[in-house]
Coordinates of C-alpha atoms and ligand atoms in Angstrom, one line a residue:
M18 CA 26.8 -153.0 45.8
N19 CA 24.8 -150.6 47.9
K20 CA 26.7 -147.4 48.8
D21 CA 25.8 -148.0 52.5
A22 CA 27.3 -151.5 52.5
R23 CA 29.8 -152.2 55.2
V24 CA 33.1 -152.7 53.3
F25 CA 36.3 -154.0 55.0
V26 CA 39.5 -153.1 53.1
A27 CA 42.1 -155.3 54.8
G28 CA 45.6 -153.7 54.2
H29 CA 44.2 -150.2 53.6
R30 CA 47.6 -148.6 54.1
G31 CA 49.4 -150.6 51.4
L32 CA 49.8 -149.8 47.7
V33 CA 46.7 -151.8 46.7
G34 CA 44.5 -151.2 49.8
S35 CA 45.0 -147.4 49.7
A36 CA 44.0 -147.4 46.0
I37 CA 40.9 -149.4 46.7
V38 CA 39.9 -147.0 49.4
R39 CA 40.4 -144.0 47.1
R40 CA 38.3 -145.7 44.5
L41 CA 35.5 -146.7 46.9
Q42 CA 35.4 -143.2 48.4
G43 CA 35.3 -141.7 44.9
A44 CA 32.3 -143.9 44.1
G45 CA 30.4 -142.8 47.2
F46 CA 30.8 -145.7 49.5
N47 CA 30.3 -144.3 53.0
H48 CA 30.8 -147.2 55.3
L49 CA 34.4 -148.3 54.9
L50 CA 35.8 -150.4 57.8
L51 CA 39.6 -149.7 58.1
R52 CA 42.0 -151.0 60.7
T53 CA 45.7 -150.3 61.1
H54 CA 48.0 -153.1 62.0
A55 CA 48.2 -151.9 65.5
E56 CA 44.4 -151.9 65.8
L57 CA 43.8 -155.3 64.3
N58 CA 46.6 -157.9 63.8
L59 CA 45.4 -160.2 61.0
R60 CA 47.8 -162.9 62.1
D61 CA 45.8 -163.2 65.3
A62 CA 42.9 -165.5 64.6
A63 CA 40.9 -164.6 67.7
A64 CA 41.3 -160.9 67.1
V65 CA 40.1 -161.3 63.5
D66 CA 37.1 -163.3 64.7
R67 CA 36.2 -160.6 67.3
F68 CA 36.4 -157.9 64.6
F69 CA 34.0 -159.8 62.2
A70 CA 31.6 -160.7 64.9
A71 CA 31.3 -157.1 66.1
E72 CA 31.3 -155.2 62.7
R73 CA 28.6 -157.1 60.6
V74 CA 30.8 -156.8 57.5
D75 CA 29.1 -157.1 54.0
Y76 CA 32.1 -157.1 51.7
V77 CA 35.8 -157.8 52.1
F78 CA 38.7 -156.7 49.9
L79 CA 41.6 -158.9 51.1
A80 CA 44.6 -156.7 50.2
A81 CA 46.6 -157.3 53.3
A82 CA 49.8 -159.3 52.7
K83 CA 53.5 -159.5 53.4
V84 CA 55.0 -158.3 50.1
G85 CA 58.3 -157.4 48.6
G86 CA 60.7 -157.6 45.7
I87 CA 63.0 -160.2 44.5
R88 CA 65.6 -159.7 47.3
A89 CA 63.0 -159.5 50.2
N90 CA 61.4 -162.8 49.1
D91 CA 64.7 -164.5 49.2
A92 CA 65.8 -163.0 52.5
Y93 CA 62.6 -163.7 54.5
P94 CA 61.1 -167.0 53.2
A95 CA 59.5 -167.9 56.6
D96 CA 57.9 -164.5 57.0
F97 CA 56.5 -164.6 53.5
L98 CA 55.0 -168.0 53.8
R99 CA 53.7 -167.8 57.4
D100 CA 52.4 -164.3 57.4
N101 CA 50.4 -164.7 54.2
L102 CA 49.0 -168.1 55.1
Q103 CA 47.9 -166.8 58.5
I104 CA 46.4 -163.5 57.2
Q105 CA 44.3 -165.1 54.4
T106 CA 43.2 -168.1 56.4
H107 CA 42.0 -166.0 59.3
V108 CA 40.2 -163.4 57.2
I109 CA 38.5 -165.9 54.7
D110 CA 37.3 -168.2 57.5
A111 CA 36.0 -165.4 59.8
A112 CA 34.3 -163.7 56.9
W113 CA 32.5 -166.8 55.9
R114 CA 31.5 -167.7 59.5
N115 CA 30.2 -164.2 60.2
G116 CA 27.9 -163.9 57.1
V117 CA 30.0 -161.7 54.8
Q118 CA 28.2 -161.5 51.4
K119 CA 31.3 -161.5 49.2
L120 CA 35.1 -161.5 49.5
L121 CA 37.7 -160.6 46.9
F122 CA 41.2 -162.1 47.5
L123 CA 44.2 -160.5 45.9
G124 CA 46.8 -163.0 44.5
S125 CA 49.7 -162.3 42.2
S126 CA 51.0 -163.2 38.8
C127 CA 53.9 -165.0 40.4
I128 CA 51.5 -167.9 41.2
Y129 CA 52.0 -169.1 37.7
P130 CA 54.7 -171.5 36.6
K131 CA 58.1 -169.9 35.7
L132 CA 58.0 -171.1 32.2
A133 CA 54.2 -170.8 31.5
P134 CA 53.3 -170.0 27.9
Q135 CA 53.1 -166.2 27.4
P136 CA 50.8 -164.3 27.8
I137 CA 49.8 -166.3 30.8
R138 CA 46.3 -167.6 30.9
E139 CA 44.5 -168.4 34.2
E140 CA 44.5 -172.1 33.1
S141 CA 48.3 -172.3 33.5
L142 CA 47.9 -172.4 37.3
L143 CA 49.7 -175.5 38.8
T144 CA 51.0 -176.8 35.4
G145 CA 54.7 -176.5 36.2
P146 CA 57.4 -175.5 38.7
L147 CA 57.4 -172.0 40.2
E148 CA 60.1 -169.3 39.9
P149 CA 62.4 -170.1 42.9
T150 CA 63.0 -166.4 43.9
N151 CA 59.4 -165.9 45.0
E152 CA 58.0 -169.4 45.6
W153 CA 57.3 -168.7 49.3
Y154 CA 55.0 -165.9 48.4
A155 CA 53.6 -167.8 45.5
I156 CA 52.8 -170.9 47.5
A157 CA 50.9 -168.8 50.1
K158 CA 49.0 -167.0 47.4
I159 CA 48.0 -170.3 45.6
A160 CA 46.8 -171.6 49.0
G161 CA 44.7 -168.4 49.3
L162 CA 43.1 -168.8 45.9
K163 CA 42.4 -172.5 46.7
L164 CA 40.8 -171.4 50.0
C165 CA 38.4 -169.2 48.1
Q166 CA 37.6 -172.1 45.7
A167 CA 37.2 -174.6 48.6
Y168 CA 34.9 -172.3 50.7
R169 CA 32.8 -171.6 47.6
R170 CA 32.4 -175.4 46.9
Q171 CA 32.0 -176.6 50.4
H172 CA 30.1 -173.7 52.0
G173 CA 28.7 -171.7 49.1
F174 CA 30.7 -168.7 50.2
N175 CA 31.0 -166.1 47.4
A176 CA 34.8 -165.6 47.4
I177 CA 36.5 -164.6 44.2
A178 CA 40.2 -164.1 43.4
A179 CA 42.0 -161.5 41.2
M180 CA 45.6 -162.0 40.0
P181 CA 47.3 -158.7 39.4
T182 CA 50.5 -158.2 37.4
N183 CA 53.4 -156.1 38.8
L184 CA 51.8 -153.0 40.2
Y185 CA 53.1 -149.4 40.9
G186 CA 51.8 -146.1 41.9
P187 CA 51.3 -143.7 44.8
G188 CA 51.8 -145.3 48.2
D189 CA 54.4 -147.8 47.0
N190 CA 57.4 -149.1 49.0
F191 CA 60.4 -147.1 47.7
S192 CA 62.9 -149.0 49.8
L193 CA 66.2 -149.5 47.8
L194 CA 66.7 -153.1 48.9
D195 CA 63.3 -154.6 49.5
S196 CA 61.0 -152.9 47.0
H197 CA 60.0 -154.0 43.5
V198 CA 61.9 -152.9 40.5
L199 CA 59.9 -149.8 39.4
P200 CA 59.9 -147.9 42.7
A201 CA 63.5 -149.0 43.3
L202 CA 64.6 -147.5 40.0
L203 CA 62.6 -144.3 40.4
R204 CA 64.3 -143.7 43.7
R205 CA 67.8 -144.7 42.5
F206 CA 67.7 -142.5 39.4
H207 CA 66.3 -139.6 41.5
E208 CA 69.1 -139.9 44.0
A209 CA 71.7 -140.3 41.2
K210 CA 70.5 -137.1 39.6
A211 CA 70.5 -135.2 43.0
N212 CA 74.1 -136.4 43.7
G213 CA 75.4 -135.9 40.2
A214 CA 76.4 -139.6 40.0
P215 CA 77.8 -140.6 36.6
E216 CA 76.2 -144.1 36.5
V217 CA 73.2 -146.0 37.9
V218 CA 73.5 -149.7 38.4
V219 CA 70.4 -151.8 37.5
W220 CA 70.2 -155.4 38.9
G221 CA 70.4 -158.4 36.7
S222 CA 70.9 -158.5 32.9
G223 CA 68.2 -156.0 32.0
T224 CA 66.7 -158.6 29.6
P225 CA 63.8 -160.0 31.7
R226 CA 60.4 -158.7 30.5
R227 CA 57.8 -157.4 32.9
E228 CA 54.3 -155.9 32.7
F229 CA 53.3 -153.0 34.9
L230 CA 49.8 -151.8 35.9
H231 CA 49.0 -148.6 37.7
V232 CA 47.3 -149.4 41.0
D233 CA 44.4 -147.0 40.3
D234 CA 43.6 -149.2 37.2
L235 CA 43.8 -152.3 39.4
A236 CA 41.4 -150.7 42.0
G237 CA 38.9 -150.0 39.2
A238 CA 39.1 -153.6 38.0
L239 CA 38.6 -154.9 41.6
L240 CA 35.5 -152.9 42.2
F241 CA 34.2 -154.0 38.7
L242 CA 34.9 -157.7 39.7
M243 CA 33.3 -157.3 43.1
E244 CA 30.1 -156.0 41.5
R245 CA 30.0 -158.3 38.5
Y246 CA 32.0 -161.5 38.9
A247 CA 31.1 -164.6 40.9
D248 CA 33.0 -167.7 39.8
E249 CA 35.7 -169.9 41.2
S250 CA 38.3 -169.3 38.5
P251 CA 40.8 -166.5 39.3
V252 CA 40.8 -163.5 37.0
N253 CA 44.1 -161.9 35.7
V254 CA 44.4 -158.1 35.9
G255 CA 47.1 -156.6 33.8
W256 CA 48.0 -154.0 31.2
G257 CA 48.4 -156.5 28.3
E258 CA 51.9 -155.5 27.1
D259 CA 55.3 -155.8 28.7
L260 CA 58.8 -154.3 28.2
T261 CA 62.4 -155.3 29.2
I262 CA 63.9 -154.1 32.5
R263 CA 66.4 -152.1 30.3
E264 CA 63.5 -150.3 28.5
L265 CA 61.9 -149.6 31.9
A266 CA 65.2 -148.2 33.3
T267 CA 65.5 -145.9 30.2
M268 CA 62.0 -144.7 30.6
V269 CA 62.5 -144.0 34.3
A270 CA 65.7 -142.1 33.6
R271 CA 63.8 -139.9 31.1
V272 CA 61.0 -139.2 33.6
V273 CA 63.4 -138.4 36.4
G274 CA 65.6 -136.3 34.1
Y275 CA 68.8 -138.4 34.7
A276 CA 71.3 -138.0 31.9
G277 CA 74.1 -140.4 33.2
R278 CA 75.0 -143.9 32.2
L279 CA 73.1 -147.2 32.8
S280 CA 75.0 -150.3 33.8
F281 CA 73.8 -153.8 34.8
D282 CA 74.9 -156.0 37.6
P283 CA 74.6 -159.7 36.5
S284 CA 75.5 -160.9 40.0
K285 CA 71.9 -160.0 41.0
P286 CA 69.1 -162.4 40.1
D287 CA 66.9 -161.8 37.0
G288 CA 64.0 -163.8 38.3
T289 CA 61.6 -165.2 35.8
P290 CA 62.4 -164.4 32.1
R291 CA 59.0 -163.1 31.3
K292 CA 55.7 -162.5 33.1
L293 CA 52.9 -161.1 30.9
L294 CA 49.3 -161.9 31.8
D295 CA 46.6 -162.8 29.3
I296 CA 43.8 -160.4 30.2
S297 CA 41.2 -161.7 27.8
R298 CA 38.9 -163.0 30.5
L299 CA 38.7 -159.6 32.2
Q300 CA 38.4 -157.8 28.8
G301 CA 35.6 -160.3 27.9
L302 CA 33.7 -159.2 31.0
G303 CA 34.0 -155.6 29.7
W304 CA 36.9 -154.0 31.6
R305 CA 40.0 -152.3 30.2
P306 CA 43.0 -150.5 31.9
Q307 CA 43.5 -146.8 31.0
I308 CA 46.8 -145.5 32.5
R309 CA 49.7 -145.8 30.1
L310 CA 53.1 -146.6 31.7
E311 CA 54.8 -143.4 30.9
E312 CA 51.9 -141.3 32.2
G313 CA 51.7 -143.4 35.3
L314 CA 55.4 -143.0 35.9
W315 CA 55.2 -139.2 35.7
Q316 CA 52.3 -139.2 38.2
T317 CA 54.1 -141.7 40.5
Y318 CA 57.3 -139.6 40.4
A319 CA 55.3 -136.5 41.3
W320 CA 53.9 -138.4 44.3
F321 CA 57.4 -139.5 45.3
L322 CA 58.7 -136.0 45.2
E323 CA 55.8 -134.7 47.4
N324 CA 56.1 -137.6 49.9
Q325 CA 59.9 -138.1 50.1
A326 CA 60.1 -137.1 53.7
S327 CA 57.7 -139.8 54.9
L328 CA 58.9 -142.7 52.8
R329 CA 59.9 -146.1 54.3
S330 CA 63.7 -146.5 54.2
Ligands
GDP414 P1 59.8 -159.9 40.2 O1 58.9 -159.3 39.1 O2 59.0 -160.8 41.1 O3 61.0 -160.6 39.6 O4 60.3 -158.8 41.2 P2 61.1 -157.4 41.1 O5 60.2 -156.3 40.7 O6 61.8 -157.3 42.4 O7 62.2 -157.6 39.9 C1 61.9 -157.5 38.6 C2 63.2 -157.5 37.7 O8 63.8 -156.2 37.9 C3 64.3 -158.6 38.1 O9 64.8 -159.0 36.9 C4 65.3 -157.7 38.9 O10 66.6 -158.3 38.8 C5 65.2 -156.4 38.1 N1 65.7 -155.2 38.8 C6 66.6 -154.3 38.4 N2 66.9 -153.4 39.3 C7 66.2 -153.7 40.4 C8 66.1 -153.1 41.7 O11 66.7 -152.2 42.0 N3 65.2 -153.7 42.6 C9 64.5 -154.8 42.2 N4 63.6 -155.3 43.1 N5 64.6 -155.4 41.0 C10 65.4 -154.9 40.1

């Protein structure tokens, strides 16, 4: 990729998009095209068309999506399905019609079957039923990945798809109800410490296993794939190891400095029992993640402390 290339990062204010922007700027890309939601509504097909027709975009990182944790997915199924179908269809189609050289679509590890063999290989896609708590989001993301494959086959459009595991880092959504587990726990332990609360309640049984990747590692992998990968198969992006939610909660308590008790609320859903990606395809291409979970947690907690005033509720 030429450093003068015109690069559109869709969703640049989100966790993933903002990390991609940091990475691209650090690497010297000087023609980033960024639009806030108010400036360009990606659910409006005509507006997306006008944008691509006017801007002569070379590369697209499609990181715009309606996202959320286990409760948000369950509470807003229509939004999760419709918003994501619209955003990705409009952007992929307009990008192809307006001569974009290459597009990278961001999927998610939840596209794989609930009971896929672990660690999950890319070949597990569509081999079994999905986890019901996030199937709306998963169905949309599967459709996005299929759009990339279909435009590649029918039109020769160079669209690729990356499937990241659970992500965390600066810029995350720290909402107590609608966020993912890691930012929710960072905030809950922080508030419990500040209030002197004797106990923190963690949702579910604490036994599900999850893998976490720092979003700066993801951004490095995405730039790597944009520069070196051109095939229709998706590529998993993960850390390669997982831990239980109980182990995660213990680690978060240590980082925050919370000394009270942990308890579990089994009335809240556990979700899928395990979700660990097989990252051998990406490793085979020559890329490895670098930020260990505990180190990433310290860094993310520092970011949280600095940005508390401006966090989404
Ligand atoms: P998932 O990876 O798609 O299941 O999404 P989440 O990150 O929302 O949840 C992961 C796991 O963490 C599930 O087993 C949740 O029950 C558990 N969990 C524990 N406490 C929390 C919390 O405060 N918020 C969320 N979102 N999940 C939690």
